[in-house]
Short mmCIF file of C-alpha atoms in Angstrom, two decimals:
data_model
loop_
_atom_site.label_atom_id
_atom_site.label_comp_id
_atom_site.label_asym_id
_atom_site.label_seq_id
_atom_site.Cartn_x
_atom_site.Cartn_y
_atom_site.Cartn_z
CA MET A 12 75.66 61.17 6.05
CA ALA A 13 75.42 63.89 7.51
CA THR A 14 71.82 64.37 6.28
CA ARG A 15 71.26 60.95 7.71
CA TYR A 16 72.35 62.47 11.16
CA CYS A 17 70.12 65.84 10.96
CA GLU A 18 66.89 63.80 9.68
CA ALA A 19 67.68 61.29 12.43
CA PHE A 20 67.96 64.40 15.21
CA ALA A 21 65.05 66.25 13.55
CA TYR A 22 62.84 63.28 14.49
CA MET A 23 64.28 62.85 17.95
CA GLU A 24 63.48 66.32 18.24
CA LEU A 25 59.95 65.86 17.02
CA TYR A 26 59.96 62.66 19.49
CA SER A 27 60.89 64.22 22.81
CA VAL A 28 58.53 67.37 22.12
CA THR A 29 55.44 64.90 21.77
CA LEU A 30 57.02 62.80 24.78
CA GLN A 31 57.28 65.61 27.20
CA ASN A 32 53.85 66.85 26.30
CA LEU A 33 52.72 63.60 27.17
CA LEU A 34 54.36 63.60 30.23
CA VAL A 35 52.86 67.09 31.55
CA THR A 36 50.26 67.06 34.29
CA PRO A 37 47.96 69.74 34.87
CA ASP A 38 48.15 72.50 38.05
CA LEU A 39 45.86 72.59 40.49
CA ASN A 40 44.98 76.26 39.19
CA GLU A 41 44.47 74.61 35.84
CA ILE A 42 41.37 71.88 37.44
CA ALA A 43 37.95 72.38 38.57
CA PRO A 44 37.67 73.50 42.29
CA VAL A 45 35.74 70.01 43.34
CA HIS A 46 39.09 68.17 41.91
CA ALA A 47 41.54 70.82 43.80
CA ARG A 48 39.76 70.19 46.83
CA LEU A 49 39.68 66.26 46.18
CA VAL A 50 43.96 66.41 45.27
CA CYS A 51 44.48 69.26 48.18
CA ALA A 52 42.75 67.00 50.76
CA MET A 53 44.52 63.85 49.59
CA ARG A 54 47.99 65.07 49.93
CA TYR A 55 46.39 67.31 53.80
CA VAL A 56 45.84 63.32 55.14
CA HIS A 57 49.42 62.33 53.96
CA MET A 58 51.39 64.91 55.67
CA ALA A 59 49.02 65.42 58.71
CA ARG A 60 49.39 61.24 59.10
CA ALA A 61 53.34 61.47 58.75
CA GLN A 62 53.67 64.50 61.04
CA ARG A 63 51.11 63.26 63.29
CA SER A 64 48.79 66.16 63.44
CA TYR A 65 45.58 64.72 61.43
CA CYS A 66 42.26 66.31 62.46
CA CYS A 67 39.21 65.98 60.83
CA ARG A 68 37.92 69.07 61.02
CA ALA A 69 40.88 70.53 58.54
CA LEU A 70 40.00 67.80 56.39
CA ALA A 71 36.55 68.53 56.64
CA THR A 72 37.59 72.34 55.62
CA GLN A 73 39.29 70.63 52.75
CA LEU A 74 36.24 68.61 51.40
CA GLY A 75 33.80 71.73 51.96
CA THR A 76 31.76 69.15 54.74
CA SER A 77 32.35 67.08 57.34
CA ASN A 78 29.71 64.62 55.74
CA ALA A 79 32.60 63.73 53.58
CA VAL A 80 35.11 63.14 55.86
CA ARG A 81 34.06 59.37 56.14
CA PRO A 82 33.33 58.47 52.63
CA PHE A 83 36.66 59.78 51.83
CA HIS A 84 38.68 58.18 53.94
CA VAL A 85 36.55 55.54 52.78
CA PHE A 86 37.48 55.43 49.14
CA MET A 87 41.08 56.06 49.87
CA ASP A 88 41.61 53.09 51.62
CA GLU A 89 39.72 50.86 48.91
CA ALA A 90 41.91 52.56 46.46
CA GLY A 91 45.08 52.18 48.11
CA ASN A 92 44.33 48.03 48.86
CA ALA A 93 43.58 47.54 45.42
CA TRP A 94 46.37 49.67 43.93
CA PRO A 95 49.23 47.61 42.37
CA ASP A 96 52.11 49.94 43.95
CA PRO A 97 51.35 52.89 46.53
CA ILE A 98 49.41 55.73 46.12
CA ALA A 99 51.85 58.42 44.13
CA LEU A 100 50.46 62.23 45.68
CA ASN A 101 53.11 64.86 44.85
CA ARG A 102 54.40 67.62 48.17
CA PRO A 103 51.47 69.70 49.18
CA CYS A 104 53.45 72.76 47.89
CA GLN A 105 54.22 71.49 44.41
CA MET A 106 50.85 72.78 41.96
CA SER A 107 51.18 69.80 39.07
CA LEU A 108 49.29 66.94 39.94
CA SER A 109 51.10 63.00 39.82
CA TYR A 110 49.73 60.31 37.54
CA ASP A 111 47.62 58.77 40.21
CA GLU A 112 46.08 61.73 41.39
CA MET A 113 45.06 62.86 38.25
CA LEU A 114 43.65 58.78 37.95
CA LEU A 115 41.78 59.30 41.40
CA ILE A 116 40.12 62.67 40.13
CA ASP A 117 39.10 60.62 36.79
CA LEU A 118 37.62 57.86 38.98
CA CYS A 119 35.62 59.81 41.08
CA THR A 120 34.53 62.48 38.43
CA ALA A 121 33.33 59.22 36.53
CA ALA A 122 31.61 58.00 39.81
CA ALA A 123 29.70 61.29 39.95
CA ARG A 124 28.37 61.05 36.52
CA LYS A 125 27.79 57.55 37.43
CA GLU A 126 29.66 56.34 34.08
CA ARG A 127 30.74 52.97 34.94
CA LYS A 128 32.01 51.90 31.72
CA VAL A 129 34.31 54.94 31.46
CA PHE A 130 35.50 53.96 35.23
CA ASP A 131 36.28 50.74 34.51
CA GLU A 132 38.05 51.53 31.25
CA LEU A 133 40.41 53.47 33.29
CA LEU A 134 41.20 50.90 35.71
CA GLU A 135 40.39 47.13 33.82
CA ASP A 136 44.82 46.54 32.83
CA MET A 137 45.48 47.32 36.44
CA ILE A 138 43.03 46.23 39.09
CA GLY A 139 40.84 43.35 38.93
CA VAL A 140 36.82 43.29 39.08
CA GLY A 141 36.71 42.85 42.72
CA GLY A 142 38.41 46.03 43.87
CA ARG A 143 37.18 48.04 40.91
CA ASN A 144 33.64 47.63 42.74
CA ALA A 145 34.68 48.24 45.80
CA ILE A 146 36.73 51.73 44.63
CA TRP A 147 33.22 52.69 42.29
CA SER A 148 31.05 52.08 45.45
CA ALA A 149 33.30 54.19 47.66
CA GLY A 150 33.76 57.24 44.87
CA ARG A 151 29.87 57.35 44.61
CA ARG A 152 29.01 57.88 48.20
CA LEU A 153 31.91 60.02 47.91
CA MET A 154 31.05 62.39 45.52
CA GLU A 155 27.32 62.39 46.49
CA HIS A 156 28.56 64.76 49.64
CA ILE A 157 31.20 66.29 47.37
CA VAL A 158 28.85 66.95 44.21
CA GLY A 159 26.28 68.00 46.82
CA ILE A 160 28.67 70.85 48.19
CA VAL A 161 29.28 72.41 44.73
CA HIS A 162 26.02 72.78 43.29
#
């Protein structure tokens, strides 16, 4: 009986470590600078609107160019409209990314690389074709401005 208990405990320990590894998200300092800019911009807009202190110039500074401000808002609006739940963002002081932040960054990356199949695979279980098309178009426009400043 004791051996069985030890085996079960060892399995649970192994499983929890694996589960914990699956739940870990990267930190802002571990991702590409262009991705960090986008995450910081998302968090800035959310906090600034909540505090009624939003400024387009501050967002332009976060994004690296004023030309990306409007496409950024369109992208976030399209994602927000299509998302099944409110988009979850971490607080600005938190270094780790939320799962939604990671997914939005992956969507932007696929859009920048013109990888529509990858983009659709990321969202197909969550968002219908119409929503995916809207987010794709907005992501492509956004990344045309963002990628231009980092190359």
